CSV table of C-alpha atoms in Angstrom, one decimal:
chain,number,residue,atom,x,y,z
A,1,MET,CA,-14.7,-36.1,49.6
A,2,SER,CA,-13.6,-32.3,49.1
A,3,SER,CA,-16.2,-29.4,49.6
A,4,LYS,CA,-17.5,-27.2,46.9
A,5,SER,CA,-15.4,-24.4,48.4
A,6,ASP,CA,-12.3,-26.5,48.4
A,7,GLN,CA,-12.9,-27.4,44.6
A,8,SER,CA,-13.5,-23.7,43.9
A,9,LYS,CA,-10.2,-22.7,45.7
A,10,MET,CA,-8.3,-25.5,43.7
A,11,SER,CA,-9.8,-24.2,40.5
A,12,LEU,CA,-9.0,-20.7,41.3
A,13,ASP,CA,-5.4,-21.7,42.2
A,14,ARG,CA,-5.1,-23.7,39.1
A,15,ARG,CA,-6.2,-20.9,36.9
A,16,ARG,CA,-3.8,-18.5,38.6
A,17,LEU,CA,-0.8,-20.8,38.1
A,18,LEU,CA,-1.7,-21.3,34.3
A,19,GLN,CA,-2.0,-17.4,34.0
A,20,GLY,CA,1.2,-17.0,35.8
A,21,LEU,CA,2.9,-19.5,33.3
A,22,ALA,CA,1.4,-17.9,30.3
A,23,ALA,CA,2.9,-14.5,31.4
A,24,LEU,CA,6.4,-15.9,31.8
A,25,PRO,CA,8.6,-15.0,28.6
A,26,LEU,CA,9.5,-18.2,26.6
A,27,VAL,CA,13.1,-18.3,28.0
A,28,SER,CA,11.7,-19.0,31.5
A,29,MET,CA,9.6,-21.8,30.7
A,30,SER,CA,11.9,-23.6,27.9
A,31,GLY,CA,15.2,-22.8,29.6
A,32,LEU,CA,16.2,-21.9,26.0
A,33,SER,CA,16.8,-18.2,24.5
A,34,PHE,CA,14.2,-17.2,22.0
A,35,GLY,CA,16.4,-17.8,19.0
A,36,GLN,CA,17.2,-21.2,20.4
A,37,ALA,CA,13.6,-22.0,20.8
A,38,PHE,CA,13.3,-21.5,16.9
A,39,PRO,CA,16.6,-23.1,15.6
A,40,THR,CA,17.9,-22.0,12.2
A,41,THR,CA,17.6,-25.6,10.8
A,42,LYS,CA,14.1,-25.8,11.5
A,43,VAL,CA,13.1,-22.1,10.6
A,44,ASN,CA,15.0,-21.9,7.5
A,45,THR,CA,14.9,-25.0,5.3
A,46,THR,CA,15.4,-23.3,1.9
A,47,GLY,CA,18.8,-21.7,2.2
A,48,LEU,CA,17.7,-18.2,2.9
A,49,ALA,CA,20.1,-15.5,4.4
A,50,ILE,CA,19.2,-16.3,7.9
A,51,THR,CA,21.6,-16.9,10.9
A,52,ASP,CA,20.9,-17.6,14.6
A,53,THR,CA,20.7,-14.0,15.3
A,54,GLU,CA,19.7,-12.2,11.9
A,55,VAL,CA,17.2,-12.4,9.0
A,56,THR,CA,18.2,-10.5,5.8
A,57,VAL,CA,15.4,-8.8,3.7
A,58,GLY,CA,15.5,-6.7,0.5
A,59,GLN,CA,14.3,-3.4,-0.2
A,60,LEU,CA,13.9,-2.5,-3.9
A,61,HIS,CA,12.5,1.2,-4.7
A,62,SER,CA,13.4,4.3,-6.7
A,63,ALA,CA,15.5,6.3,-4.8
A,64,THR,CA,16.6,8.3,-7.9
A,65,GLY,CA,14.8,9.3,-11.1
A,66,THR,CA,11.3,10.5,-11.9
A,67,MET,CA,9.6,8.1,-9.3
A,68,ALA,CA,11.8,9.1,-6.3
A,69,ILE,CA,9.3,11.7,-5.4
A,70,SER,CA,6.8,9.0,-5.0
A,71,GLU,CA,8.9,6.1,-3.5
A,72,THR,CA,11.0,8.0,-1.0
A,73,GLY,CA,8.3,7.7,1.5
A,74,SER,CA,8.0,3.9,1.0
A,75,ILE,CA,11.6,3.5,1.8
A,76,GLN,CA,11.3,5.4,4.9
A,77,ALA,CA,8.1,3.7,6.2
A,78,GLU,CA,9.5,0.2,5.6
A,79,GLN,CA,12.7,1.2,7.5
A,80,LEU,CA,10.7,2.6,10.4
A,81,ALA,CA,8.6,-0.4,10.7
A,82,ILE,CA,11.8,-2.6,10.7
A,83,ASP,CA,13.5,-0.5,13.3
A,84,GLU,CA,10.5,-0.8,15.6
A,85,ILE,CA,10.4,-4.6,14.9
A,86,ASN,CA,13.9,-4.7,15.8
A,87,ALA,CA,13.6,-2.8,19.0
A,88,MET,CA,10.8,-5.3,20.0
A,89,GLY,CA,13.4,-8.3,19.6
A,90,GLY,CA,13.0,-9.0,15.9
A,91,ILE,CA,11.2,-12.0,14.5
A,92,LEU,CA,11.8,-15.4,15.9
A,93,GLY,CA,14.7,-14.1,18.0
A,94,ARG,CA,16.4,-12.8,14.9
A,95,LYS,CA,16.9,-9.0,14.1
A,96,ILE,CA,16.2,-7.7,10.5
A,97,LYS,CA,19.1,-6.7,8.4
A,98,VAL,CA,18.2,-4.7,5.3
A,99,ILE,CA,19.9,-4.8,1.7
A,100,LYS,CA,18.8,-1.6,-0.3
A,101,GLU,CA,18.7,-1.6,-3.9
A,102,ASP,CA,17.9,1.4,-6.3
A,103,GLY,CA,15.5,0.5,-9.2
A,104,ALA,CA,16.3,4.2,-10.4
A,105,SER,CA,12.8,4.4,-12.0
A,106,ASP,CA,14.1,2.0,-14.6
A,107,TRP,CA,12.0,-1.3,-15.1
A,108,PRO,CA,15.0,-3.4,-16.5
A,109,THR,CA,17.0,-2.2,-13.3
A,110,PHE,CA,14.3,-3.3,-11.1
A,111,ALA,CA,14.4,-6.8,-12.8
A,112,GLU,CA,18.2,-7.0,-12.5
A,113,LYS,CA,18.2,-5.8,-8.8
A,114,SER,CA,15.3,-8.4,-7.9
A,115,ARG,CA,17.4,-11.1,-9.3
A,116,LYS,CA,20.5,-10.1,-7.3
A,117,LEU,CA,18.4,-9.9,-4.1
A,118,LEU,CA,16.8,-13.2,-4.5
A,119,VAL,CA,19.7,-15.3,-6.2
A,120,ASN,CA,22.9,-13.6,-4.8
A,121,ASP,CA,21.7,-12.3,-1.6
A,122,LYS,CA,19.0,-14.9,-0.8
A,123,VAL,CA,16.7,-12.4,1.2
A,124,ALA,CA,13.8,-13.8,3.1
A,125,THR,CA,11.5,-11.2,1.5
A,126,VAL,CA,11.5,-8.0,-0.4
A,127,PHE,CA,9.6,-4.9,0.3
A,128,GLY,CA,9.4,-3.0,-2.9
A,129,CYS,CA,8.2,-1.5,-6.4
A,130,TRP,CA,5.9,1.3,-6.8
A,131,THR,CA,4.6,1.5,-10.5
A,132,SER,CA,2.9,-1.5,-12.2
A,133,ALA,CA,5.7,-1.5,-14.7
A,134,SER,CA,8.4,-2.2,-11.9
A,135,ARG,CA,6.2,-4.8,-10.5
A,136,LYS,CA,5.4,-6.6,-13.8
A,137,ALA,CA,9.1,-6.3,-14.5
A,138,VAL,CA,10.3,-8.3,-11.2
A,139,LEU,CA,7.2,-10.7,-11.0
A,140,PRO,CA,8.5,-13.5,-13.3
A,141,ILE,CA,11.7,-13.5,-11.3
A,142,PHE,CA,9.8,-13.7,-8.0
A,143,GLU,CA,7.8,-16.5,-9.1
A,144,LYS,CA,10.7,-18.4,-10.9
A,145,GLU,CA,12.9,-18.1,-7.7
A,146,ASN,CA,10.0,-18.5,-5.3
A,147,GLY,CA,10.5,-15.1,-3.4
A,148,LEU,CA,8.1,-13.0,-1.5
A,149,LEU,CA,7.3,-9.5,-2.7
A,150,TYR,CA,5.2,-7.0,-0.3
A,151,TYR,CA,3.9,-4.4,-2.8
A,152,PRO,CA,2.5,-1.4,-1.4
A,153,THR,CA,0.9,0.7,-4.2
A,154,PHE,CA,-2.7,1.1,-5.2
A,155,TYR,CA,-2.9,-0.5,-8.7
A,156,GLU,CA,-5.2,-1.7,-11.5
A,157,GLY,CA,-5.8,-5.4,-10.1
A,158,LEU,CA,-6.2,-8.1,-12.8
A,159,GLU,CA,-3.4,-9.8,-11.0
A,160,GLN,CA,-3.0,-12.3,-8.4
A,161,SER,CA,0.3,-14.1,-7.5
A,162,LYS,CA,1.5,-16.6,-4.8
A,163,ASN,CA,4.6,-14.7,-4.5
A,164,VAL,CA,3.1,-11.2,-3.9
A,165,ILE,CA,1.3,-9.7,-0.9
A,166,TYR,CA,-0.4,-6.4,-2.2
A,167,THR,CA,-0.8,-4.0,0.6
A,168,GLY,CA,-2.3,-1.1,-1.6
A,169,GLN,CA,-5.7,-1.1,-2.9
A,170,GLU,CA,-6.7,-2.8,-6.3
A,171,ALA,CA,-8.9,-0.8,-8.9
A,172,THR,CA,-12.4,-2.0,-7.5
A,173,GLN,CA,-11.7,-0.6,-4.1
A,174,GLN,CA,-10.2,2.8,-5.1
A,175,ILE,CA,-11.6,3.6,-8.6
A,176,ILE,CA,-15.1,2.3,-8.5
A,177,TRP,CA,-16.0,3.7,-5.1
A,178,GLY,CA,-14.2,7.1,-5.9
A,179,LEU,CA,-16.3,7.2,-9.3
A,180,ASP,CA,-19.5,6.4,-7.5
A,181,TRP,CA,-18.9,9.1,-5.0
A,182,ALA,CA,-18.2,11.5,-7.7
A,183,GLN,CA,-21.5,10.9,-9.5
A,184,LYS,CA,-23.6,10.9,-6.3
A,185,GLU,CA,-22.0,14.1,-4.3
A,186,LYS,CA,-20.8,16.0,-7.3
A,187,GLY,CA,-23.3,15.3,-10.1
A,188,ALA,CA,-20.6,14.3,-12.5
A,189,LYS,CA,-21.8,12.7,-15.6
A,190,LYS,CA,-19.0,13.9,-18.0
A,191,PHE,CA,-15.5,12.7,-17.3
A,192,PHE,CA,-12.1,13.5,-18.9
A,193,LEU,CA,-9.5,10.7,-18.4
A,194,VAL,CA,-5.8,11.6,-17.8
A,195,GLY,CA,-3.0,9.5,-17.1
A,196,SER,CA,0.8,8.5,-17.3
A,197,ASP,CA,1.6,6.4,-20.3
A,198,TYR,CA,2.2,3.0,-18.7
A,199,ILE,CA,0.1,0.0,-17.4
A,200,TRP,CA,-1.4,1.2,-14.4
A,201,PRO,CA,-2.9,4.7,-15.6
A,202,ARG,CA,-4.1,2.9,-18.9
A,203,THR,CA,-5.5,-0.2,-17.2
A,204,SER,CA,-7.2,2.0,-14.5
A,205,MET,CA,-8.7,4.2,-17.0
A,206,LYS,CA,-9.9,1.2,-18.9
A,207,ILE,CA,-11.8,0.1,-16.0
A,208,ALA,CA,-13.0,3.7,-15.2
A,209,ARG,CA,-14.4,4.1,-18.7
A,210,LYS,CA,-16.4,0.8,-18.4
A,211,HIS,CA,-17.8,1.8,-15.1
A,212,ILE,CA,-18.7,5.3,-16.3
A,213,GLU,CA,-20.3,3.9,-19.4
A,214,ASN,CA,-21.8,0.7,-18.5
A,215,PHE,CA,-22.7,1.1,-15.0
A,216,GLN,CA,-23.2,4.8,-14.4
A,217,LYS,CA,-24.5,5.5,-17.8
A,218,GLY,CA,-22.2,8.6,-18.1
A,219,SER,CA,-19.9,9.7,-20.9
A,220,VAL,CA,-16.0,9.9,-21.3
A,221,VAL,CA,-15.3,13.3,-23.2
A,222,GLY,CA,-11.6,12.9,-23.5
A,223,GLU,CA,-8.9,10.4,-22.8
A,224,GLU,CA,-5.0,11.3,-23.0
A,225,TYR,CA,-1.7,9.8,-21.8
A,226,TYR,CA,1.6,11.4,-21.5
A,227,PRO,CA,5.2,9.8,-20.9
A,228,LEU,CA,6.5,9.4,-17.4
A,229,GLY,CA,8.4,12.6,-16.8
A,230,ASN,CA,6.7,14.7,-19.2
A,231,THR,CA,6.4,18.4,-18.1
A,232,ASN,CA,4.2,19.9,-20.9
A,233,PHE,CA,0.5,19.8,-20.5
A,234,ASN,CA,-0.6,22.9,-22.4
A,235,SER,CA,-2.2,20.8,-25.4
A,236,LEU,CA,-4.2,18.7,-23.0
A,237,ILE,CA,-5.2,21.7,-20.8
A,238,ASN,CA,-6.5,23.4,-24.2
A,239,LYS,CA,-8.5,19.9,-24.9
A,240,ILE,CA,-10.0,20.0,-21.4
A,241,LYS,CA,-11.3,23.6,-21.9
A,242,ILE,CA,-13.0,22.6,-25.1
A,243,ALA,CA,-14.5,19.3,-23.6
A,244,LYS,CA,-15.9,21.2,-20.4
A,245,PRO,CA,-16.0,17.8,-18.5
A,246,ASP,CA,-17.8,17.6,-15.0
A,247,CYS,CA,-14.8,15.8,-13.8
A,248,ILE,CA,-11.2,15.4,-14.7
A,249,PHE,CA,-10.3,11.8,-13.6
A,250,CYS,CA,-6.5,11.8,-13.3
A,251,ALA,CA,-3.8,9.0,-12.8
A,252,VAL,CA,-0.5,11.3,-13.7
A,253,VAL,CA,2.3,9.9,-11.5
A,254,GLY,CA,5.7,10.9,-10.4
A,255,GLY,CA,7.3,14.1,-10.9
A,256,SER,CA,5.0,15.0,-13.8
A,257,ASN,CA,2.3,15.8,-11.1
A,258,VAL,CA,4.3,19.0,-10.4
A,259,ALA,CA,4.1,20.5,-13.9
A,260,PHE,CA,0.6,19.3,-14.5
A,261,TYR,CA,-1.0,20.9,-11.4
A,262,LYS,CA,1.0,24.2,-11.8
A,263,GLN,CA,-0.1,24.6,-15.4
A,264,LEU,CA,-3.6,23.8,-14.7
A,265,LYS,CA,-3.8,26.8,-12.1
A,266,ALA,CA,-1.8,29.0,-14.6
A,267,ALA,CA,-4.5,28.3,-17.2
A,268,GLY,CA,-7.3,29.3,-14.8
A,269,ILE,CA,-8.4,25.6,-14.0
A,270,THR,CA,-8.9,25.6,-10.2
A,271,ALA,CA,-11.1,24.1,-7.8
A,272,ASN,CA,-13.8,26.7,-7.7
A,273,LYS,CA,-14.3,26.2,-11.6
A,274,GLN,CA,-13.6,22.5,-12.1
A,275,PHE,CA,-14.0,19.3,-10.1
A,276,LEU,CA,-10.8,17.1,-10.3
A,277,LEU,CA,-10.6,13.6,-8.7
A,278,THR,CA,-7.0,12.1,-8.9
A,279,LEU,CA,-6.1,8.4,-7.9
A,280,SER,CA,-2.3,9.5,-7.6
A,281,VAL,CA,-1.6,12.4,-5.7
A,282,THR,CA,-0.8,11.8,-2.0
A,283,GLU,CA,0.8,14.0,0.5
A,284,ASP,CA,4.3,13.1,-0.8
A,285,GLU,CA,3.4,14.3,-4.3
A,286,MET,CA,1.9,17.5,-2.8
A,287,LEU,CA,5.4,18.4,-1.3
A,288,GLY,CA,6.3,19.0,-4.8
A,289,ILE,CA,3.2,20.3,-6.5
A,290,GLY,CA,2.5,22.9,-3.6
A,291,GLY,CA,-0.7,22.9,-1.7
A,292,GLU,CA,-1.6,26.0,-3.4
A,293,ASN,CA,-1.9,24.5,-6.7
A,294,PHE,CA,-3.9,21.6,-5.5
A,295,GLU,CA,-6.2,23.1,-3.0
A,296,GLY,CA,-9.9,22.2,-3.4
A,297,PHE,CA,-9.2,19.2,-5.8
A,298,TYR,CA,-10.0,15.4,-4.5
A,299,ALA,CA,-8.1,12.4,-4.2
A,300,SER,CA,-9.4,8.7,-3.7
A,301,MET,CA,-7.3,6.8,-1.4
A,302,LYS,CA,-7.5,4.4,1.7
A,303,TYR,CA,-5.2,6.6,3.9
A,304,PHE,CA,-4.6,10.1,4.4
A,305,GLN,CA,-2.2,11.6,7.0
A,306,SER,CA,-5.0,13.5,8.8
A,307,LEU,CA,-7.0,10.3,9.7
A,308,GLU,CA,-8.2,10.6,13.3
A,309,ASN,CA,-7.4,7.4,15.1
A,310,ASP,CA,-5.2,6.3,17.8
A,311,ASN,CA,-3.0,4.0,15.4
A,312,ASN,CA,-2.5,7.0,13.1
A,313,LYS,CA,-1.6,9.3,15.8
A,314,LYS,CA,1.2,7.1,17.1
A,315,PHE,CA,2.4,6.4,13.5
A,316,VAL,CA,2.7,9.8,12.4
A,317,ALA,CA,4.5,10.9,15.6
A,318,ALA,CA,7.1,8.1,15.0
A,319,PHE,CA,7.4,9.0,11.5
A,320,LYS,CA,8.0,12.7,12.2
A,321,ALA,CA,10.5,11.8,15.0
A,322,LYS,CA,12.5,9.8,12.7
A,323,TYR,CA,12.4,11.7,9.6
A,324,GLY,CA,11.7,15.3,10.9
A,325,PRO,CA,8.8,17.5,11.8
A,326,LYS,CA,8.2,18.7,8.1
A,327,ALA,CA,8.0,14.9,6.8
A,328,VAL,CA,4.7,13.9,5.4
A,329,ILE,CA,3.0,10.5,5.0
A,330,GLY,CA,0.9,9.4,1.8
A,331,ASP,CA,-1.3,6.4,1.1
A,332,VAL,CA,1.5,4.4,-0.4
A,333,THR,CA,4.0,5.3,2.4
A,334,GLN,CA,1.4,4.0,4.9
A,335,ALA,CA,0.9,0.8,2.8
A,336,ALA,CA,4.5,0.1,2.7
A,337,TYR,CA,4.7,0.5,6.5
A,338,LEU,CA,2.2,-2.3,6.7
A,339,GLY,CA,4.6,-4.7,4.7
A,340,PRO,CA,7.0,-5.6,7.3
A,341,TRP,CA,4.4,-5.9,10.2
A,342,LEU,CA,2.2,-8.2,8.0
A,343,TRP,CA,5.3,-10.3,7.0
A,344,LYS,CA,6.2,-10.5,11.0
A,345,ALA,CA,2.9,-11.8,11.6
A,346,ALA,CA,2.7,-14.4,9.1
A,347,VAL,CA,6.3,-15.7,9.9
A,348,GLU,CA,5.4,-16.1,13.6
A,349,LYS,CA,2.1,-17.7,12.6
A,350,ALA,CA,4.0,-20.2,10.3
A,351,GLY,CA,6.9,-20.6,12.9
A,352,SER,CA,9.3,-20.4,9.7
A,353,PHE,CA,10.8,-18.1,7.4
A,354,ASP,CA,10.4,-20.4,4.3
A,355,VAL,CA,8.5,-18.7,1.7
A,356,ASP,CA,5.9,-21.3,1.0
A,357,LYS,CA,5.0,-21.7,4.7
A,358,VAL,CA,4.7,-17.8,5.2
A,359,VAL,CA,2.6,-17.6,2.2
A,360,ALA,CA,0.3,-20.4,3.6
A,361,ALA,CA,0.0,-18.6,6.8
A,362,SER,CA,-0.8,-15.2,5.2
A,363,PRO,CA,-4.6,-15.5,4.5
A,364,GLY,CA,-6.7,-14.3,7.5
A,365,ILE,CA,-3.8,-12.2,9.1
A,366,GLU,CA,-5.1,-9.2,10.8
A,367,LEU,CA,-3.2,-6.0,11.7
A,368,LYS,CA,-5.4,-4.3,14.1
A,369,THR,CA,-2.8,-1.7,14.8
A,370,ALA,CA,-2.7,-0.4,10.9
A,371,PRO,CA,-2.5,3.4,10.8
A,372,GLU,CA,-5.5,3.3,8.4
A,373,GLY,CA,-7.4,1.6,11.2
A,374,TYR,CA,-7.6,-2.2,10.5
A,375,VAL,CA,-6.5,-4.4,7.6
A,376,LYS,CA,-6.9,-8.1,6.9
A,377,ILE,CA,-5.1,-10.4,4.3
A,378,HIS,CA,-7.7,-11.9,1.9
A,379,GLU,CA,-7.1,-15.4,0.1
A,380,ASN,CA,-6.4,-13.5,-3.1
A,381,HIS,CA,-3.4,-11.7,-1.2
A,382,HIS,CA,-4.9,-8.2,-1.3
A,383,LEU,CA,-6.0,-6.5,1.8
A,384,TRP,CA,-9.7,-5.8,3.0
A,385,SER,CA,-9.6,-1.9,3.6
A,386,LYS,CA,-11.8,1.2,3.5
A,387,THR,CA,-11.6,4.0,0.7
A,388,ARG,CA,-11.8,7.7,1.5
A,389,ILE,CA,-11.9,10.9,-0.3
A,390,GLY,CA,-9.7,13.6,0.7
A,391,MET,CA,-9.7,17.2,-0.3
A,392,GLY,CA,-6.6,18.9,-0.8
A,393,GLN,CA,-5.6,21.8,1.4
A,394,ALA,CA,-3.2,24.9,1.2
A,395,ASP,CA,-1.0,23.3,3.5
A,396,GLY,CA,-0.4,20.1,1.7
A,397,GLN,CA,-2.6,18.0,3.8
A,398,PHE,CA,-6.0,16.4,3.0
A,399,LYS,CA,-9.3,17.0,4.7
A,400,VAL,CA,-11.4,13.6,4.7
A,401,VAL,CA,-14.9,14.3,3.3
A,402,ALA,CA,-16.0,10.8,2.7
A,403,GLU,CA,-15.4,7.4,3.8
A,404,SER,CA,-16.8,4.0,2.7
A,405,PRO,CA,-18.8,2.7,5.6
A,406,GLU,CA,-17.4,-0.8,5.5
A,407,LEU,CA,-14.2,-2.7,4.6
A,408,ILE,CA,-14.2,-3.1,0.8
A,409,GLU,CA,-13.4,-6.8,-0.1
A,410,PRO,CA,-10.8,-6.8,-2.7
A,411,ASN,CA,-11.6,-8.0,-6.1
A,412,PRO,CA,-8.9,-8.2,-8.6
A,413,PHE,CA,-10.6,-9.8,-11.4
A,414,PRO,CA,-14.1,-8.0,-11.5
A,415,LYS,CA,-16.6,-9.3,-13.9
A,416,GLY,CA,-17.6,-6.6,-16.7
A,417,TYR,CA,-14.4,-4.7,-16.4
A,418,GLN,CA,-11.9,-6.7,-18.4
């Protein structure tokens, strides 16, 4: 019969042996290469563009047209994430190859290019779109062809698809928390709503109006929409001056922002006279607008480049190292960066690139290294995340002045707002 000391020694030796085995790379334990450990016939049963050494994905953004000012950052961030993943050895022993397509700020083009990526190129997933119009244009194709889209933009909600992972915020996270902050901290009761004329701004403002009128008991004193690419806001500015709102609540997108904010300043509507809260100006748009034309106005986002945490410091340093010291990072850019990492985690959890298996593995995936701090995929395919308010600075950055105390649960179908 062994003594207690012998048993303790055997137990310790056994633990050390197991720890040593766990520390060994897979190739040592199995005698196989990583790729051989996940043979293509097992990880790709649906005919996707996957070889023993490579997995092909698609990128579908506007590299040209009015939306290029906003989408260039997404293209860059997704490529950075893919490069970093490849430097780590890829996914299931396979390096990621990217096929880039330009949606050209044109929704029919987005639809055409998405069909090419899914049907002709047979990509394993797509990182893409920015506007809700582009997402709505490609959604029927992704659902019909059973593709998987990682969509990075804050949006109006009222959607949930098996074939989309939404890495930006939906309306209840960004809009409602932002409006409540405006009422509590700025005393805003009268709002003037302004947006570009397509689905995201119109639906967002519908939700905003319901929240202002039904929940805050405030009032909407004006509501105006302008075509994408519009550059003349003089009549709008006159209406704002007459209405005298406590808050201009804004969802103008793309290149129109440059003209809008320059014309506001030229008309004397500056932050020391007027409170403005936007859903759509990030550091990317600020490059065109100029910090001097936005200084003192506010944005409601989940991410700002100036966030103080270790994850973000590493991300900003890597982004600038790749794209230059003057490169800036906005909310959607950061959300785009999350896409390849969340896909990697889901593929590895599923042990397969098959879309149905990756989708099934996605709920509950956490990303503790997210530049925004921490995110988790909800069962409804949106992310738990915090909301923050940033004040525009003359240098084109934002000073974070408020943050939700907890992660906000995504709720794309809020009762009372439809």
